[in-house]
Short mmCIF file of C-alpha atoms and ligand atoms in Angstrom, two decimals:
data_model
loop_
_atom_site.label_atom_id
_atom_site.label_comp_id
_atom_site.label_asym_id
_atom_site.label_seq_id
_atom_site.Cartn_x
_atom_site.Cartn_y
_atom_site.Cartn_z
CA MET M 2 2.56 -84.72 72.95
CA GLN M 3 0.28 -86.06 75.50
CA ASN M 4 -3.64 -85.37 76.14
CA VAL M 5 -4.71 -86.01 79.78
CA HIS M 6 -8.59 -85.35 79.13
CA ALA M 7 -10.51 -87.27 76.64
CA HIS M 8 -13.77 -89.16 76.91
CA ALA M 9 -15.16 -92.41 75.47
CA TRP M 10 -19.00 -93.36 75.65
CA ASP M 11 -22.01 -94.36 74.04
CA GLN M 12 -24.37 -91.39 74.55
CA ASP M 13 -27.44 -93.38 73.64
CA LEU M 14 -26.62 -96.18 76.10
CA HIS M 15 -24.82 -94.05 78.80
CA PHE M 16 -26.49 -90.68 79.16
CA ALA M 17 -30.02 -89.73 80.25
CA PRO M 18 -32.03 -88.11 77.23
CA GLU M 19 -32.30 -84.80 79.20
CA THR M 20 -28.61 -84.96 79.58
CA ILE M 21 -28.01 -85.36 75.79
CA HIS M 22 -30.28 -82.51 75.23
CA GLU M 23 -28.47 -80.03 77.85
CA ALA M 24 -25.13 -80.79 76.15
CA ASP M 25 -26.24 -78.17 73.26
CA ILE M 26 -25.68 -75.56 75.80
CA SER M 27 -21.95 -76.23 76.10
CA ARG M 28 -21.04 -74.68 72.70
CA GLY M 29 -24.30 -73.05 71.84
CA PHE M 30 -24.86 -75.55 68.92
CA ARG M 31 -25.62 -79.12 68.68
CA ILE M 32 -22.61 -81.41 69.34
CA ASP M 33 -22.70 -84.86 68.30
CA LEU M 34 -21.27 -86.52 71.70
CA SER M 35 -21.02 -90.02 70.29
CA VAL M 36 -17.54 -91.28 70.57
CA GLN M 37 -16.73 -93.84 67.63
CA PHE M 38 -13.32 -95.48 67.99
CA ASP M 39 -11.87 -94.85 64.43
CA ALA M 40 -12.78 -91.13 64.52
CA PHE M 41 -11.50 -90.75 67.99
CA MET M 42 -8.11 -92.31 66.91
CA ALA M 43 -7.97 -90.12 63.88
CA ASP M 44 -8.56 -86.91 66.05
CA MET M 45 -5.91 -88.16 68.62
CA ALA M 46 -3.17 -88.55 65.90
CA PRO M 47 -0.99 -85.57 67.31
CA PHE M 48 -0.75 -87.43 70.65
CA ASP M 49 1.52 -90.36 71.61
CA LYS M 50 -0.61 -91.01 74.84
CA VAL M 51 -4.25 -90.18 75.72
CA LEU M 52 -5.94 -90.55 79.11
CA LEU M 53 -9.70 -91.47 78.76
CA PHE M 54 -12.67 -91.49 81.10
CA GLY M 55 -16.40 -92.05 81.02
CA MET M 56 -18.28 -90.29 83.63
CA LYS M 57 -20.50 -91.77 86.60
CA ALA M 58 -22.98 -89.32 88.31
CA ARG M 59 -26.47 -90.67 88.75
CA LEU M 60 -27.90 -87.08 89.51
CA ASN M 61 -27.41 -85.84 86.08
CA GLY M 62 -27.88 -89.14 84.16
CA TYR M 63 -24.25 -90.16 83.22
CA TRP M 64 -23.26 -93.77 83.62
CA VAL M 65 -20.61 -95.02 81.58
CA PRO M 66 -19.40 -98.56 82.79
CA ASP M 67 -15.74 -99.07 83.41
CA GLN M 68 -15.65 -102.33 81.58
CA TYR M 69 -16.79 -100.19 78.40
CA LEU M 70 -13.95 -97.87 78.84
CA ALA M 71 -11.41 -100.85 79.49
CA ASP M 72 -12.77 -102.58 76.26
CA PHE M 73 -12.21 -99.14 74.32
CA ILE M 74 -8.66 -98.90 75.59
CA ALA M 75 -7.97 -102.45 74.70
CA LYS M 76 -8.16 -101.56 71.05
CA ALA M 77 -5.00 -99.16 71.24
CA PRO M 78 -3.26 -100.36 74.54
CA ASP M 79 0.03 -98.80 73.62
CA ARG M 80 -1.27 -95.17 73.57
CA LEU M 81 -4.66 -95.23 75.65
CA ARG M 82 -4.95 -95.24 79.42
CA GLY M 83 -8.11 -94.81 81.39
CA PHE M 84 -9.52 -93.93 84.94
CA ALA M 85 -12.24 -95.63 86.55
CA GLY M 86 -15.59 -93.54 87.15
CA CYS M 87 -16.45 -92.86 90.54
CA ASP M 88 -19.77 -91.43 92.15
CA PRO M 89 -19.50 -91.39 95.95
CA THR M 90 -23.20 -91.04 96.32
CA GLN M 91 -23.59 -94.62 95.33
CA PRO M 92 -23.25 -97.13 98.13
CA ASP M 93 -21.33 -99.64 95.86
CA CYS M 94 -18.75 -96.83 94.77
CA MET M 95 -15.69 -98.65 96.38
CA GLU M 96 -16.66 -102.08 94.93
CA GLU M 97 -16.87 -100.39 91.54
CA LEU M 98 -13.44 -98.64 92.05
CA ARG M 99 -11.96 -101.86 93.10
CA PHE M 100 -13.16 -103.54 90.14
CA GLY M 101 -12.14 -100.87 87.79
CA ILE M 102 -8.48 -100.73 89.03
CA ASP M 103 -7.96 -104.32 90.21
CA VAL M 104 -9.72 -106.31 87.67
CA LEU M 105 -9.83 -103.94 84.72
CA GLY M 106 -6.38 -102.35 85.06
CA LEU M 107 -7.36 -98.82 85.04
CA SER M 108 -4.74 -96.20 85.99
CA GLY M 109 -6.56 -93.74 88.33
CA VAL M 110 -10.02 -92.36 89.41
CA LYS M 111 -12.34 -89.83 87.60
CA MET M 112 -14.68 -87.64 89.70
CA GLY M 113 -17.22 -85.33 88.85
CA PRO M 114 -18.82 -84.10 92.17
CA ILE M 115 -20.69 -81.18 90.60
CA TYR M 116 -22.56 -83.94 88.24
CA ALA M 117 -22.92 -86.29 91.14
CA GLY M 118 -24.23 -83.62 93.50
CA ILE M 119 -21.87 -84.09 96.42
CA ASP M 120 -19.56 -81.64 97.94
CA PRO M 121 -15.92 -82.99 97.52
CA ARG M 122 -15.41 -82.56 101.22
CA ASP M 123 -18.51 -84.86 102.08
CA PRO M 124 -17.43 -87.74 104.45
CA ARG M 125 -18.50 -90.34 101.75
CA CYS M 126 -15.60 -89.06 99.37
CA HIS M 127 -12.82 -89.49 101.93
CA GLU M 128 -12.63 -93.37 101.47
CA VAL M 129 -11.89 -92.63 97.96
CA TYR M 130 -9.19 -90.12 98.57
CA ALA M 131 -7.52 -92.34 101.45
CA TRP M 132 -7.69 -95.33 99.11
CA CYS M 133 -6.15 -93.54 96.15
CA GLN M 134 -3.52 -91.96 98.27
CA GLU M 135 -2.42 -95.32 99.59
CA ARG M 136 -2.28 -96.82 96.38
CA GLN M 137 -0.68 -94.04 94.60
CA LEU M 138 -3.48 -93.64 92.27
CA PRO M 139 -4.31 -90.18 90.62
CA ILE M 140 -7.55 -88.64 90.50
CA MET M 141 -8.93 -86.37 87.88
CA THR M 142 -11.95 -84.26 88.91
CA HIS M 143 -14.24 -81.86 87.16
CA CYS M 144 -13.71 -78.60 88.44
CA GLY M 145 -15.61 -75.43 87.35
CA THR M 146 -18.94 -74.94 85.89
CA THR M 147 -21.07 -77.08 83.56
CA TYR M 148 -24.51 -76.81 81.70
CA ASN M 149 -26.43 -79.53 83.54
CA SER M 150 -29.20 -77.67 85.50
CA LYS M 151 -29.29 -80.07 88.44
CA ALA M 152 -25.46 -79.80 88.93
CA PRO M 153 -24.93 -77.70 92.06
CA LEU M 154 -22.25 -74.89 91.18
CA GLY M 155 -21.18 -74.51 94.73
CA PHE M 156 -19.39 -78.01 94.46
CA SER M 157 -17.44 -76.89 91.35
CA ARG M 158 -15.24 -74.37 93.29
CA PRO M 159 -11.48 -75.12 93.01
CA TRP M 160 -10.83 -74.03 96.61
CA LEU M 161 -12.71 -76.96 97.81
CA TRP M 162 -9.86 -79.33 96.66
CA ASP M 163 -7.39 -77.09 98.75
CA GLU M 164 -9.00 -78.66 101.74
CA ILE M 165 -8.66 -82.20 100.31
CA ALA M 166 -5.18 -81.55 99.33
CA ILE M 167 -4.31 -80.39 102.99
CA GLN M 168 -5.54 -83.63 104.43
CA TYR M 169 -4.11 -85.95 101.61
CA PRO M 170 -0.76 -84.15 100.62
CA SER M 171 0.53 -87.16 98.57
CA LEU M 172 -2.49 -87.60 96.50
CA LYS M 173 -1.96 -86.47 93.01
CA MET M 174 -4.93 -84.64 91.58
CA VAL M 175 -5.91 -82.85 88.35
CA LEU M 176 -8.38 -80.13 88.44
CA ALA M 177 -9.96 -80.13 85.01
CA HIS M 178 -10.49 -77.12 82.86
CA VAL M 179 -8.53 -74.96 85.27
CA GLY M 180 -11.81 -74.74 87.16
CA HIS M 181 -13.46 -72.14 84.54
CA PRO M 182 -14.76 -69.72 85.11
CA PHE M 183 -12.93 -69.71 88.49
CA CYS M 184 -9.35 -70.03 86.85
CA GLU M 185 -7.32 -67.81 89.15
CA GLU M 186 -8.93 -69.65 92.08
CA CYS M 187 -7.67 -72.83 90.61
CA LEU M 188 -4.29 -71.39 89.93
CA VAL M 189 -3.84 -70.24 93.60
CA VAL M 190 -4.78 -73.73 94.76
CA ILE M 191 -2.54 -75.76 92.62
CA ARG M 192 0.44 -73.40 93.41
CA LYS M 193 0.09 -74.34 97.10
CA HIS M 194 0.21 -78.15 96.64
CA PRO M 195 3.12 -79.92 94.91
CA ASN M 196 0.76 -82.95 93.77
CA LEU M 197 -2.05 -80.83 92.44
CA TYR M 198 -2.23 -79.97 88.73
CA ALA M 199 -4.82 -78.45 86.25
CA ASP M 200 -5.60 -79.33 82.79
CA ILE M 201 -6.46 -76.64 80.17
CA SER M 202 -8.82 -78.70 78.26
CA ALA M 203 -12.13 -77.07 76.68
CA LEU M 204 -10.91 -73.57 77.38
CA TYR M 205 -9.27 -72.16 74.12
CA TYR M 206 -12.78 -71.62 72.67
CA ARG M 207 -13.30 -68.97 75.24
CA PRO M 208 -10.22 -67.14 74.21
CA TRP M 209 -10.48 -63.95 76.38
CA GLN M 210 -10.83 -66.32 79.47
CA PHE M 211 -8.21 -68.45 78.07
CA TYR M 212 -5.66 -65.70 77.44
CA ASN M 213 -6.21 -64.09 80.97
CA MET M 214 -5.80 -67.59 82.76
CA LEU M 215 -2.46 -68.22 80.99
CA ILE M 216 -1.34 -64.58 81.92
CA ALA M 217 -2.49 -65.20 85.49
CA ALA M 218 -0.58 -68.64 85.36
CA GLN M 219 2.57 -66.91 84.39
CA GLU M 220 2.27 -64.24 87.06
CA TYR M 221 1.59 -66.81 89.82
CA ARG M 222 4.38 -68.79 88.30
CA VAL M 223 2.48 -72.09 88.08
CA THR M 224 2.73 -72.67 84.31
CA HIS M 225 4.60 -75.91 85.09
CA LYS M 226 1.52 -77.32 86.75
CA LEU M 227 -0.64 -76.84 83.58
CA LEU M 228 -1.37 -80.15 81.60
CA PHE M 229 -2.60 -80.28 78.21
CA GLY M 230 -5.92 -81.94 77.60
CA THR M 231 -8.71 -81.50 74.98
CA ASP M 232 -12.06 -82.85 76.48
CA TYR M 233 -12.85 -84.85 73.34
CA PRO M 234 -15.72 -84.83 72.09
CA PHE M 235 -16.50 -81.34 73.40
CA ALA M 236 -13.44 -80.01 71.84
CA LYS M 237 -11.02 -81.55 69.04
CA ALA M 238 -7.33 -82.12 69.00
CA ARG M 239 -6.16 -79.78 66.28
CA ASP M 240 -8.28 -76.87 67.25
CA SER M 241 -7.07 -77.10 70.83
CA ILE M 242 -3.42 -77.28 70.03
CA ASP M 243 -4.02 -74.40 67.50
CA GLY M 244 -6.03 -72.42 70.30
CA LEU M 245 -3.03 -72.67 72.71
CA GLN M 246 -0.48 -71.73 70.00
CA ASN M 247 -2.52 -68.76 69.11
CA ALA M 248 -3.36 -67.53 72.59
CA ASN M 249 -1.87 -64.13 71.91
CA HIS M 250 -3.97 -63.37 68.91
CA LEU M 251 -6.42 -61.23 70.77
CA VAL M 252 -3.71 -58.84 72.06
CA GLU M 253 -1.50 -58.54 68.91
CA GLY M 254 -0.97 -54.87 68.08
CA THR M 255 -1.49 -53.80 71.72
CA LEU M 256 0.87 -53.42 74.87
CA MET M 257 -0.99 -56.11 76.73
CA PRO M 258 1.26 -58.90 78.09
CA ARG M 259 1.92 -61.95 76.06
CA VAL M 260 2.01 -65.59 76.88
CA SER M 261 5.47 -66.62 76.50
CA HIS M 262 6.51 -69.00 73.60
CA GLU M 263 8.36 -71.11 76.22
CA VAL M 264 5.28 -71.54 78.14
CA ILE M 265 3.09 -72.54 75.23
CA ASP M 266 5.72 -75.28 74.31
CA SER M 267 6.26 -76.51 77.76
CA ILE M 268 2.52 -77.23 78.14
CA LEU M 269 2.29 -78.89 74.81
CA ASN M 270 5.41 -80.99 75.40
CA ARG M 271 4.75 -81.93 79.15
CA ASP M 272 5.26 -85.57 80.19
CA SER M 273 2.03 -85.55 82.24
CA PHE M 274 1.76 -89.29 82.46
CA ALA M 275 4.99 -89.20 84.25
CA LEU M 276 3.96 -86.29 86.73
CA LEU M 277 0.87 -88.42 87.55
CA GLY M 278 2.69 -91.82 87.73
CA ILE M 279 0.71 -93.33 84.84
CA HIS M 280 2.49 -96.18 83.13
ZN1 ZN G 24 -14.39 -83.96 80.31
#
């Protein structure tokens, strides 16, 4: 099994104090967002491969240096890969990316336009897209809502990435969290573009939305574009796997449609690293 969405950071070093406080909103209770290597690896036991990011977004007080991520990955290089952080509002964005990819050997680029306060269609982002497409580097982007009050929701809409995919057809991109709560919008965007995928991380704990997203994915015939992820430390591995396997629990004893077992197994067993070209 593979996990394409997990985080590594030191919240005290890398997050602004108000950002730590706002994280409580995500689950409605206090979450310890610190990531310790041993606890992290214990949680990741079900996975052969894990894709990791920090986050760079000045507007909302996130800044995880790529060097920190690379050092974390170097402790388990056979199982961990990572993406360089990218905040296109910062003038040295491309310089940082070149260091993260060329010097540190990271495998792709992580964006969070809603956190950075930038429209994904902004001209400042296009150098990143063109560079990644040319170098066959995949992009993982946050998509959908968040709890940070300064993050503009308008920049989280999945349809914005339709325009990017039209302009950069061979750029591989993953829209995180199936763009919740705009899941159907996300599904129709990834349906159109062969190189666009979505990860299902951090959705199982909203079981009604999660169930409806999976049914919609079946109806649109895009379940083969859904990648498994957890969004550690916001959600743990075992809970996330159980959440997917139990996706039909809400509708037991009803005539409501079912998420097929084949779909559930295929999401869990997908070789996402191969689809994204991560070695
Ligand atoms: Zn995440």
